[in-house]
CSV table of C-alpha atoms in Angstrom, one decimal:
chain,number,residue,atom,x,y,z
A,234,GLY,CA,3.8,-1.9,-3.2
A,235,LEU,CA,1.4,-4.5,-4.2
A,236,ARG,CA,5.0,-7.2,-3.7
A,237,MET,CA,5.6,-6.3,-0.4
A,238,SER,CA,2.0,-6.1,1.1
A,239,ALA,CA,1.5,-10.4,0.3
A,240,VAL,CA,5.0,-11.2,1.0
A,241,ALA,CA,5.7,-8.4,4.0
A,242,VAL,CA,2.7,-9.7,6.1
A,243,GLY,CA,3.9,-13.5,5.7
A,244,ALA,CA,7.1,-12.8,7.3
A,245,LEU,CA,5.5,-10.7,9.4
A,246,ALA,CA,5.2,-13.1,12.5
A,247,LEU,CA,8.5,-14.8,11.9
A,248,ALA,CA,10.0,-11.0,12.7
A,249,VAL,CA,7.3,-10.5,15.5
A,250,ALA,CA,8.4,-13.7,16.8
A,251,ALA,CA,12.4,-12.5,16.8
A,252,CYS,CA,12.0,-8.8,18.1
A,253,GLY,CA,10.7,-9.7,21.1
A,254,GLY,CA,9.3,-6.5,21.3
A,255,GLY,CA,12.8,-4.7,22.6
A,256,GLY,CA,11.7,-1.4,23.7
A,257,SER,CA,14.2,1.8,23.7
A,258,LYS,CA,14.4,4.8,25.3
A,259,PRO,CA,12.9,8.2,24.1
A,260,SER,CA,15.9,9.5,21.2
A,261,ALA,CA,17.2,12.9,22.2
A,262,LYS,CA,16.4,16.1,21.2
A,263,VAL,CA,18.0,16.5,17.6
A,264,GLU,CA,20.8,19.1,17.9
A,265,SER,CA,20.2,22.1,16.0
A,266,VAL,CA,22.7,23.1,12.6
A,267,GLY,CA,22.0,26.7,12.6
A,268,LYS,CA,20.3,29.3,10.6
A,269,ILE,CA,20.1,28.6,6.5
A,270,THR,CA,19.9,31.9,4.9
A,271,GLY,CA,19.7,33.2,0.8
A,272,ALA,CA,17.9,30.8,-1.5
A,273,ALA,CA,18.2,27.9,0.3
A,274,ALA,CA,16.2,28.7,2.9
A,275,SER,CA,13.1,28.7,0.7
A,276,GLU,CA,14.1,24.7,0.0
A,277,VAL,CA,12.5,21.8,0.9
A,278,ALA,CA,15.5,21.2,2.5
A,279,PRO,CA,16.9,23.7,3.7
A,280,TRP,CA,20.7,22.3,5.6
A,281,ALA,CA,21.3,20.3,2.6
A,282,ALA,CA,20.2,22.4,-0.5
A,283,SER,CA,22.7,25.0,1.0
A,284,GLY,CA,26.3,23.3,1.0
A,285,LYS,CA,26.9,24.1,4.8
A,286,ILE,CA,26.1,20.0,5.6
A,287,PRO,CA,28.9,18.1,6.1
A,288,LYS,CA,30.9,16.0,3.0
A,289,THR,CA,29.1,12.3,4.3
A,290,THR,CA,27.5,8.7,2.9
A,291,ILE,CA,24.5,7.3,4.1
A,292,SER,CA,22.6,4.3,2.9
A,293,VAL,CA,19.3,3.3,2.1
A,294,CYS,CA,18.7,-0.1,2.6
A,295,PHE,CA,15.9,-1.0,0.7
A,296,PHE,CA,13.6,-4.1,-0.9
A,297,SER,CA,14.9,-5.0,-4.7
A,298,GLY,CA,11.9,-3.3,-7.1
A,299,PRO,CA,10.4,-0.6,-9.7
A,300,GLU,CA,10.7,1.9,-6.3
A,301,PHE,CA,14.6,0.9,-5.5
A,302,GLU,CA,15.2,1.3,-9.2
A,303,ALA,CA,14.2,4.1,-9.4
A,304,MET,CA,16.1,5.6,-5.8
A,305,LYS,CA,19.2,4.3,-6.9
A,306,LYS,CA,19.1,6.8,-10.3
A,307,ARG,CA,17.9,9.4,-8.5
A,308,GLY,CA,21.1,9.4,-6.0
A,309,PRO,CA,23.3,11.7,-8.2
A,310,GLN,CA,20.6,14.1,-8.1
A,311,PHE,CA,21.2,14.7,-4.4
A,312,THR,CA,24.5,15.2,-4.1
A,313,THR,CA,24.2,17.3,-6.4
A,314,TYR,CA,21.7,19.3,-4.6
A,315,THR,CA,24.1,18.9,-1.6
A,316,LYS,CA,26.3,20.2,-4.1
A,317,GLY,CA,27.9,18.1,-3.5
A,318,ALA,CA,28.3,17.6,-0.4
A,319,VAL,CA,26.0,13.6,0.3
A,320,THR,CA,26.5,10.4,-1.6
A,321,VAL,CA,24.2,7.6,-1.3
A,322,LYS,CA,24.8,4.3,-1.5
A,323,PHE,CA,21.9,1.9,-1.9
A,324,VAL,CA,21.3,-1.1,-0.1
A,325,GLU,CA,19.2,-3.7,-1.9
A,326,ILE,CA,17.3,-6.3,-0.2
A,327,PRO,CA,15.3,-8.9,-1.8
A,328,VAL,CA,11.6,-9.0,-1.2
A,329,ALA,CA,11.4,-12.1,0.5
A,330,GLN,CA,14.3,-11.1,2.8
A,331,TRP,CA,13.1,-7.8,3.5
A,332,LEU,CA,11.9,-7.5,7.0
A,333,PRO,CA,13.6,-9.7,8.9
A,334,GLN,CA,16.6,-8.5,7.3
A,335,THR,CA,16.0,-5.0,8.3
A,336,LEU,CA,14.4,-6.3,12.3
A,337,THR,CA,18.1,-7.8,12.3
A,338,GLN,CA,19.6,-5.0,11.2
A,339,LEU,CA,18.0,-2.4,13.7
A,340,ARG,CA,17.5,-4.4,16.5
A,341,SER,CA,22.2,-5.6,16.3
A,342,GLY,CA,22.2,-1.5,16.9
A,343,SER,CA,24.2,-1.7,13.6
A,344,SER,CA,24.5,1.8,11.9
A,345,ASN,CA,24.9,0.3,8.1
A,346,CYS,CA,21.1,1.6,7.5
A,347,ASP,CA,20.8,5.2,7.7
A,348,ILE,CA,17.6,5.0,6.0
A,349,VAL,CA,15.0,2.0,6.6
A,350,ASP,CA,11.6,1.3,4.8
A,351,ASP,CA,9.4,1.4,7.6
A,352,SER,CA,6.5,0.5,5.5
A,353,SER,CA,2.7,-0.2,6.9
A,354,SER,CA,3.3,-4.0,6.9
A,355,GLY,CA,6.1,-3.7,9.4
A,356,ALA,CA,5.5,-0.7,10.9
A,357,THR,CA,4.4,-2.0,14.8
A,358,THR,CA,7.4,-4.4,14.2
A,359,PHE,CA,10.7,-1.5,13.6
A,360,GLU,CA,8.8,1.5,15.8
A,361,PRO,CA,11.3,1.0,18.6
A,362,TYR,CA,14.4,0.7,16.7
A,363,LEU,CA,13.5,4.0,15.3
A,364,ASP,CA,13.6,8.0,15.8
A,365,PRO,CA,10.6,10.1,15.7
A,366,ILE,CA,10.7,12.7,12.7
A,367,GLU,CA,8.9,15.2,14.1
A,368,PRO,CA,11.4,16.6,16.1
A,369,TYR,CA,13.4,17.2,13.3
A,370,MET,CA,10.9,18.7,11.7
A,371,LYS,CA,10.8,21.4,14.4
A,372,ASP,CA,14.4,22.5,13.2
A,373,ALA,CA,13.4,25.3,10.0
A,374,ALA,CA,17.1,24.5,8.9
A,375,LEU,CA,16.7,20.7,7.9
A,376,TYR,CA,12.5,20.9,7.4
A,377,ASN,CA,10.8,24.4,5.3
A,378,ALA,CA,6.8,23.1,6.4
A,379,LYS,CA,6.0,25.0,3.3
A,380,ALA,CA,7.9,23.4,0.6
A,381,TYR,CA,7.1,20.2,2.2
A,382,ASN,CA,3.5,20.7,2.7
A,383,LEU,CA,2.8,17.3,5.2
A,384,PRO,CA,-1.2,17.9,4.6
A,385,ASP,CA,-0.3,17.0,0.6
A,386,PHE,CA,-0.6,13.7,2.3
A,387,PRO,CA,-4.2,12.1,2.3
A,388,LYS,CA,-5.0,11.5,6.3
A,389,ALA,CA,-5.1,8.0,6.3
A,390,VAL,CA,-1.0,7.3,4.8
A,391,LEU,CA,0.3,9.8,7.3
A,392,ASP,CA,-2.0,7.2,9.6
A,393,GLN,CA,-0.3,4.4,9.1
A,394,VAL,CA,2.8,5.5,10.1
A,395,THR,CA,2.4,7.5,12.9
A,396,SER,CA,2.8,5.8,16.5
A,397,LYS,CA,0.0,6.0,19.2
A,398,ASP,CA,3.0,7.4,21.4
A,399,LYS,CA,6.3,9.4,19.1
A,400,GLY,CA,3.7,10.8,17.0
A,401,LEU,CA,4.8,10.5,12.3
A,402,MET,CA,7.3,8.2,12.5
A,403,ALA,CA,8.7,8.0,9.0
A,404,LEU,CA,7.6,10.2,5.8
A,405,PRO,CA,5.7,8.2,2.5
A,406,MET,CA,7.2,7.7,-0.6
A,407,ALA,CA,5.1,5.2,-2.0
A,408,SER,CA,1.5,4.2,-1.4
A,409,ASP,CA,-0.3,1.4,-3.1
A,410,THR,CA,-4.0,-0.1,-2.5
A,411,GLN,CA,-6.2,-2.4,-4.8
A,412,LEU,CA,-8.7,-0.7,-7.3
A,413,LEU,CA,-11.4,-1.9,-9.0
A,414,PHE,CA,-10.5,-2.5,-13.1
A,415,TYR,CA,-12.7,-2.9,-15.8
A,416,ARG,CA,-12.7,-2.8,-19.3
A,417,LYS,CA,-14.0,0.8,-21.1
A,418,ASP,CA,-14.8,-0.4,-24.5
A,419,LEU,CA,-17.0,-3.5,-23.3
A,420,LEU,CA,-18.9,-1.8,-20.9
A,421,LYS,CA,-20.3,0.7,-23.5
A,422,LYS,CA,-20.3,-2.3,-26.1
A,423,TRP,CA,-23.2,-3.6,-23.7
A,424,GLY,CA,-24.6,-0.1,-22.9
A,425,ILE,CA,-23.3,-0.2,-19.3
A,426,ALA,CA,-22.5,2.5,-17.4
A,427,PRO,CA,-19.0,3.7,-16.2
A,428,PRO,CA,-18.6,3.4,-12.4
A,429,PRO,CA,-18.8,6.8,-10.6
A,430,ASP,CA,-15.7,8.5,-8.6
A,431,THR,CA,-16.6,7.5,-5.3
A,432,GLY,CA,-17.2,3.6,-7.1
A,433,TRP,CA,-20.7,1.5,-7.2
A,434,THR,CA,-22.0,0.0,-4.2
A,435,TRP,CA,-22.2,-3.4,-4.0
A,436,ASP,CA,-26.0,-3.8,-5.6
A,437,GLN,CA,-24.8,-1.7,-8.0
A,438,TYR,CA,-22.1,-3.7,-8.6
A,439,TYR,CA,-23.7,-7.3,-9.1
A,440,ASP,CA,-26.0,-5.3,-11.5
A,441,VAL,CA,-23.3,-4.7,-13.5
A,442,LEU,CA,-21.9,-8.1,-13.3
A,443,ARG,CA,-24.7,-9.6,-14.7
A,444,LYS,CA,-25.2,-7.3,-17.4
A,445,VAL,CA,-21.3,-8.3,-18.0
A,446,ASN,CA,-22.6,-11.8,-17.9
A,447,ALA,CA,-25.6,-11.5,-20.4
A,448,GLY,CA,-23.0,-9.7,-22.4
A,449,ILE,CA,-20.9,-12.7,-22.3
A,450,ALA,CA,-22.9,-15.1,-23.9
A,451,LYS,CA,-25.1,-13.1,-26.0
A,452,ASP,CA,-21.5,-12.5,-28.0
A,453,GLY,CA,-20.4,-16.1,-28.0
A,454,MET,CA,-17.3,-15.0,-25.3
A,455,THR,CA,-16.4,-18.4,-24.5
A,456,GLY,CA,-14.0,-18.4,-21.7
A,457,VAL,CA,-14.4,-15.1,-20.0
A,458,SER,CA,-15.3,-14.5,-16.9
A,459,GLY,CA,-17.0,-11.0,-15.1
A,460,THR,CA,-14.7,-11.0,-12.5
A,461,THR,CA,-11.7,-11.5,-11.3
A,462,PHE,CA,-9.6,-11.4,-7.7
A,463,SER,CA,-6.7,-12.7,-4.8
A,464,GLY,CA,-9.1,-15.7,-3.5
A,465,THR,CA,-5.6,-17.5,-2.4
A,466,ARG,CA,-5.8,-19.8,0.7
A,467,ASN,CA,-3.2,-17.3,2.2
A,468,THR,CA,-2.6,-13.8,2.9
A,469,ASP,CA,-4.1,-12.5,-0.3
A,470,GLY,CA,-7.3,-14.3,0.2
A,471,GLY,CA,-7.4,-12.6,3.5
A,472,ILE,CA,-6.8,-9.2,2.2
A,473,SER,CA,-10.2,-9.7,-0.1
A,474,ALA,CA,-11.6,-11.0,2.8
A,475,LEU,CA,-10.9,-7.8,5.1
A,476,MET,CA,-11.6,-6.1,2.5
A,477,GLY,CA,-15.5,-7.2,1.9
A,478,ILE,CA,-15.2,-6.8,6.0
A,479,TRP,CA,-14.0,-3.8,5.9
A,480,SER,CA,-16.6,-2.0,3.1
A,481,ALA,CA,-19.8,-2.8,4.8
A,482,GLY,CA,-18.0,-1.4,8.4
A,483,GLY,CA,-17.4,-4.5,9.6
A,484,ASP,CA,-14.2,-4.8,12.0
A,485,PRO,CA,-13.4,-8.0,12.7
A,486,PHE,CA,-10.6,-7.1,15.5
A,487,ALA,CA,-11.7,-4.3,17.1
A,488,GLY,CA,-10.8,-3.6,20.4
A,489,GLY,CA,-8.1,-6.3,19.7
A,490,LYS,CA,-10.9,-9.2,19.8
A,491,PRO,CA,-11.8,-11.0,17.3
A,492,ASN,CA,-15.6,-10.3,16.4
A,493,PHE,CA,-16.2,-12.1,12.9
A,494,GLN,CA,-20.0,-12.8,14.6
A,495,ASP,CA,-20.9,-9.3,14.0
A,496,PRO,CA,-23.6,-9.4,11.4
A,497,LYS,CA,-21.9,-6.5,9.3
A,498,VAL,CA,-18.7,-8.8,9.1
A,499,ILE,CA,-21.2,-11.5,7.6
A,500,LYS,CA,-22.5,-9.2,5.3
A,501,GLY,CA,-18.7,-7.8,3.9
A,502,LEU,CA,-17.7,-11.6,3.6
A,503,LYS,CA,-20.7,-12.4,1.7
A,504,ASP,CA,-21.0,-8.6,-0.2
A,505,PHE,CA,-17.2,-10.8,-1.6
A,506,ALA,CA,-17.5,-14.1,-1.9
A,507,GLY,CA,-21.4,-13.8,-3.5
A,508,LEU,CA,-19.0,-13.1,-6.7
A,509,LYS,CA,-18.6,-16.2,-6.8
A,510,THR,CA,-21.2,-18.2,-4.7
A,511,ASP,CA,-24.5,-15.6,-6.0
A,512,LEU,CA,-23.5,-14.3,-9.3
A,513,LYS,CA,-20.9,-16.7,-10.8
A,514,ALA,CA,-19.8,-14.3,-12.6
A,515,VAL,CA,-15.6,-15.3,-11.7
A,516,SER,CA,-12.6,-16.9,-13.2
A,517,PRO,CA,-13.0,-20.4,-12.8
A,518,GLY,CA,-10.1,-21.6,-10.5
A,519,ILE,CA,-10.1,-18.0,-8.0
A,520,GLY,CA,-9.3,-20.1,-5.5
A,521,GLY,CA,-5.5,-20.0,-6.8
A,522,TYR,CA,-5.8,-16.7,-7.9
A,523,ALA,CA,-3.0,-14.2,-6.8
A,524,TYR,CA,-1.7,-11.0,-8.2
A,525,ALA,CA,0.2,-12.8,-11.1
A,526,GLU,CA,-2.7,-14.4,-12.4
A,527,VAL,CA,-5.1,-11.4,-11.6
A,528,LEU,CA,-3.2,-9.7,-14.0
A,529,THR,CA,-2.7,-12.3,-16.5
A,530,ALA,CA,-6.4,-13.0,-16.9
A,531,LEU,CA,-7.0,-9.3,-17.9
A,532,GLN,CA,-4.1,-9.3,-20.2
A,533,LYS,CA,-5.4,-12.0,-22.4
A,534,GLY,CA,-9.2,-10.9,-22.1
A,535,LYS,CA,-10.5,-13.7,-19.9
A,536,ALA,CA,-11.9,-11.2,-17.1
A,537,VAL,CA,-14.2,-7.9,-17.9
A,538,THR,CA,-13.2,-5.9,-14.2
A,539,ALA,CA,-11.0,-7.4,-11.2
A,540,MET,CA,-9.9,-6.2,-7.8
A,541,GLN,CA,-6.5,-5.2,-8.2
A,542,TRP,CA,-3.7,-3.6,-7.4
A,543,ASN,CA,-2.5,0.0,-9.3
A,544,ALA,CA,0.9,-2.0,-10.1
A,545,SER,CA,-0.3,-3.8,-12.5
A,546,SER,CA,-1.9,-0.8,-14.4
A,547,PRO,CA,1.1,0.3,-16.5
A,548,PRO,CA,1.9,-3.4,-17.9
A,549,LEU,CA,-2.5,-3.9,-18.8
A,550,GLU,CA,-1.4,0.1,-21.0
A,551,ASP,CA,1.5,-1.1,-22.4
A,552,PRO,CA,0.7,-2.1,-26.3
A,553,LYS,CA,3.9,-4.6,-26.2
A,554,GLN,CA,3.0,-6.1,-23.6
A,555,SER,CA,-0.9,-5.8,-23.5
A,556,PRO,CA,-2.1,-5.8,-26.7
A,557,ILE,CA,-5.4,-6.2,-25.5
A,558,THR,CA,-5.6,-3.8,-22.3
A,559,ALA,CA,-3.5,-1.0,-24.0
A,560,GLY,CA,-5.8,2.2,-23.3
A,561,LYS,CA,-8.9,0.0,-22.7
A,562,MET,CA,-9.0,0.2,-19.1
A,563,GLY,CA,-10.8,2.2,-16.2
A,564,TYR,CA,-9.6,2.4,-12.6
A,565,THR,CA,-11.6,3.5,-9.8
A,566,VAL,CA,-12.3,2.7,-6.0
A,567,THR,CA,-13.2,-1.2,-4.8
A,568,PRO,CA,-17.1,-1.3,-4.0
A,569,TYR,CA,-19.0,-0.8,-0.7
A,570,ASP,CA,-22.0,-1.6,1.7
A,571,ALA,CA,-24.7,1.2,0.9
A,572,SER,CA,-25.2,1.1,5.1
A,573,ALA,CA,-21.2,2.2,4.9
A,574,GLY,CA,-21.5,4.8,2.5
A,575,PRO,CA,-18.8,5.7,0.0
A,576,THR,CA,-16.8,7.2,2.6
A,577,GLN,CA,-16.3,3.5,4.3
A,578,GLN,CA,-12.4,3.0,4.6
A,579,ARG,CA,-12.0,-0.2,3.2
A,580,ALA,CA,-8.7,-0.1,1.3
A,581,TYR,CA,-5.7,-2.8,2.4
A,582,PRO,CA,-2.6,-0.7,3.2
A,583,SER,CA,0.2,-1.0,1.4
A,584,ILE,CA,2.9,2.1,2.4
A,585,HIS,CA,6.8,2.1,2.2
A,586,ALA,CA,7.9,5.0,3.9
A,587,PHE,CA,11.6,6.6,4.8
A,588,GLY,CA,12.0,5.9,8.5
A,589,ILE,CA,15.2,7.0,10.4
A,590,ASN,CA,17.6,4.4,12.3
A,591,LYS,CA,18.0,4.8,15.8
A,592,SER,CA,21.5,4.0,15.4
A,593,SER,CA,22.3,5.8,12.9
A,594,LYS,CA,25.9,8.4,12.8
A,595,HIS,CA,24.0,10.3,10.1
A,596,LYS,CA,20.7,11.1,11.4
A,597,ARG,CA,19.6,15.4,10.0
A,598,GLU,CA,21.2,14.0,6.9
A,599,ALA,CA,20.3,10.7,6.7
A,600,PHE,CA,16.3,12.6,7.6
A,601,GLU,CA,17.9,15.9,4.3
A,602,TYR,CA,17.2,13.2,2.4
A,603,ALA,CA,14.2,12.0,3.5
A,604,VAL,CA,13.1,14.8,2.9
A,605,TRP,CA,13.8,15.5,-0.7
A,606,TYR,CA,13.1,12.3,-2.3
A,607,THR,CA,9.7,12.1,-0.8
A,608,SER,CA,8.8,15.8,-1.7
A,609,GLN,CA,6.4,17.2,-4.3
A,610,LYS,CA,9.0,17.9,-6.6
A,611,THR,CA,11.1,15.3,-6.8
A,612,ALA,CA,7.4,12.7,-6.5
A,613,MET,CA,5.9,14.5,-9.9
A,614,ASP,CA,9.7,13.1,-11.3
A,615,PHE,CA,9.5,9.4,-10.2
A,616,VAL,CA,5.3,9.2,-11.1
A,617,SER,CA,5.6,11.0,-14.3
A,618,ALA,CA,8.4,8.6,-15.4
A,619,GLY,CA,6.0,5.8,-14.0
A,620,GLU,CA,8.9,4.7,-11.3
A,621,GLY,CA,6.8,4.7,-8.3
A,622,SER,CA,3.1,5.5,-6.8
A,623,SER,CA,4.2,8.6,-4.3
A,624,GLY,CA,1.2,9.1,-1.8
A,625,ARG,CA,0.6,13.0,-2.4
A,626,SER,CA,-2.3,14.1,-3.0
A,627,SER,CA,-1.5,16.3,-5.7
A,628,VAL,CA,0.6,14.7,-7.4
A,629,LEU,CA,-1.9,11.8,-8.3
A,630,ASN,CA,-4.4,14.1,-9.1
A,631,ASP,CA,-2.5,16.4,-11.4
A,632,PRO,CA,-3.3,16.3,-15.3
A,633,SER,CA,-0.6,15.8,-16.7
A,634,ILE,CA,-0.2,12.9,-14.6
A,635,VAL,CA,-3.6,11.3,-14.7
A,636,SER,CA,-3.7,11.7,-18.8
A,637,ASN,CA,-0.6,9.7,-18.9
A,638,GLN,CA,-1.3,7.6,-16.1
A,639,PRO,CA,-5.5,7.5,-15.5
A,640,GLN,CA,-5.4,5.0,-12.5
A,641,MET,CA,-3.5,7.3,-10.3
A,642,LYS,CA,-6.3,9.9,-10.5
A,643,ALA,CA,-8.7,6.5,-8.7
A,644,LEU,CA,-5.6,5.8,-6.6
A,645,GLY,CA,-4.9,8.8,-4.8
A,646,ALA,CA,-9.6,8.3,-4.5
A,647,SER,CA,-8.2,4.7,-2.5
A,648,LEU,CA,-5.5,6.2,-0.1
A,649,ALA,CA,-8.6,8.6,1.8
A,650,LEU,CA,-9.9,5.1,2.1
A,651,MET,CA,-7.6,2.8,3.6
A,652,HIS,CA,-8.8,0.6,6.8
A,653,PRO,CA,-5.6,0.7,9.6
A,654,LEU,CA,-4.2,-3.0,9.5
A,655,PRO,CA,-5.5,-4.7,12.4
A,656,ASP,CA,-3.3,-3.7,15.3
A,657,VAL,CA,-3.2,-8.0,17.5
A,658,PRO,CA,-0.5,-10.3,17.6
A,659,SER,CA,0.3,-12.1,14.9
A,660,SER,CA,-1.3,-10.2,12.4
A,661,ALA,CA,0.6,-12.2,9.8
A,662,ASP,CA,-0.7,-15.4,10.8
A,663,LEU,CA,-4.8,-14.6,11.2
A,664,ILE,CA,-4.9,-12.8,8.1
A,665,SER,CA,-3.7,-15.5,5.8
A,666,ASN,CA,-3.8,-18.4,7.8
A,667,VAL,CA,-7.0,-17.7,9.4
A,668,VAL,CA,-9.5,-15.2,7.3
A,669,GLY,CA,-7.7,-16.3,3.9
A,670,ALA,CA,-7.6,-20.3,4.0
A,671,ASP,CA,-11.3,-19.5,5.1
A,672,PHE,CA,-12.3,-17.3,2.9
A,673,ASN,CA,-11.0,-20.0,-0.1
A,674,SER,CA,-12.8,-22.3,1.3
A,675,VAL,CA,-16.1,-20.4,0.6
A,676,LEU,CA,-14.5,-19.4,-3.1
A,677,THR,CA,-13.9,-23.4,-3.5
A,678,GLY,CA,-17.4,-24.6,-2.4
A,679,SER,CA,-16.0,-26.7,0.7
A,680,LYS,CA,-17.5,-23.6,3.4
A,681,THR,CA,-20.5,-21.5,3.4
A,682,THR,CA,-20.1,-17.8,4.4
A,683,ASP,CA,-22.0,-18.4,7.5
A,684,GLN,CA,-19.5,-21.3,8.1
A,685,ALA,CA,-16.4,-19.6,7.1
A,686,ALA,CA,-17.0,-16.7,9.4
A,687,LYS,CA,-17.5,-19.2,12.4
A,688,ASP,CA,-14.3,-20.2,11.7
A,689,MET,CA,-12.1,-17.2,11.9
A,690,GLN,CA,-13.6,-16.9,14.8
A,691,SER,CA,-12.8,-19.7,16.5
A,692,GLY,CA,-9.9,-19.8,15.1
A,693,SER,CA,-8.5,-16.8,15.8
A,694,GLU,CA,-9.9,-16.6,19.5
A,695,ALA,CA,-7.2,-19.9,19.4
A,696,LEU,CA,-4.1,-18.1,17.6
A,697,LEU,CA,-4.6,-15.1,19.7
A,698,LYS,CA,-4.4,-17.4,23.1
A,699,LYS,CA,-1.6,-19.1,21.5
A,700,ALA,CA,0.2,-16.0,21.2
A,701,GLY,CA,-0.2,-14.8,25.4
A,702,ARG,CA,-3.7,-12.2,24.1
């Protein structure tokens, strides 16, 4: 999930330019497959389970990584589920090429990919080339609504893959956000209470970090910082800035127009940037920190807390990879401004979901696979094996999952706090080259937060004007 958030958004501008907005006619009604009876009728994907599905091969085109490996491993299970009728072929796309390659496939009208990854980063770009999901859900032979339990996904997750005009466009299979990581052992040692499930306010987090700074100094822990996060001059820094802005209730692109002079936007930027400018509690060289650097700082015991993607948790909990942190990490949702409250949507969304190619020759079979793989049972299987994150509340809060993967409970809470991405042209450029670049300038000391907010305003206006907005 995290690997895509930065890479995919970075590729998005290029893809949008290539897309040219090519609209298309609404999909035809889904042809019924007839009634399914017997034991198969109670399955999540009745037609697939019935053995009546025609012998066929479907292709799933997805970016390389752990999620892809987990899918590949379970391909034969779906074939068994269909009583040998459906074979699943997996087409691996290099991460950096995921968005342009997928878009090229879809735009060409090729049927090579029956299922594609309709992530939150590419959703509006892919939408014209995908079949809406809801018509398939209306056929009880294809979809058992009770067994599938769509409301098990938080509304904020479903919103990421829902079109204003066409409804649900994909079924979520992986969901990731940034969490607040903290060293339980060090907080306990210094008499600092752990955060509540709702997270700390920024004021509370500042108080904690003051105590952490004092503990670091008292114990002579040289080279250790109170916190760390992504501050690079690109998408990663832009994501951090947006999380800060959103946490104070600011929305710099409300109504599609830049609004970086909103006091809430400036307050949110100051909340986040103040970790460096006011508290001086961050890793040296924070302006060059992205996912890998944050993970390394935690692994080496160089940071007591961090804002980091949930994907970092498995390596940090592994005694071989991370002897310093294994069994000592705690997780909660990221801080919020007290004026906005704990339910303020502030988590940056990274959703991966199965979308059905409108040009597929096996749409119903593809839908059956998507339903089966994103079902509660299969999600429990791959999440409990440590091979993915799902987006299902029941899975992420399951005691057997949480006892082995403590970050999942915080992830479940964070998914409900996901903020929609800016619905503006050139959003990738805006996040990376305007918001990320100016936020980085604050962290590296070349601009004040007020100056950066002014420059974000003028930079966004210029970029949107260039995009014809």
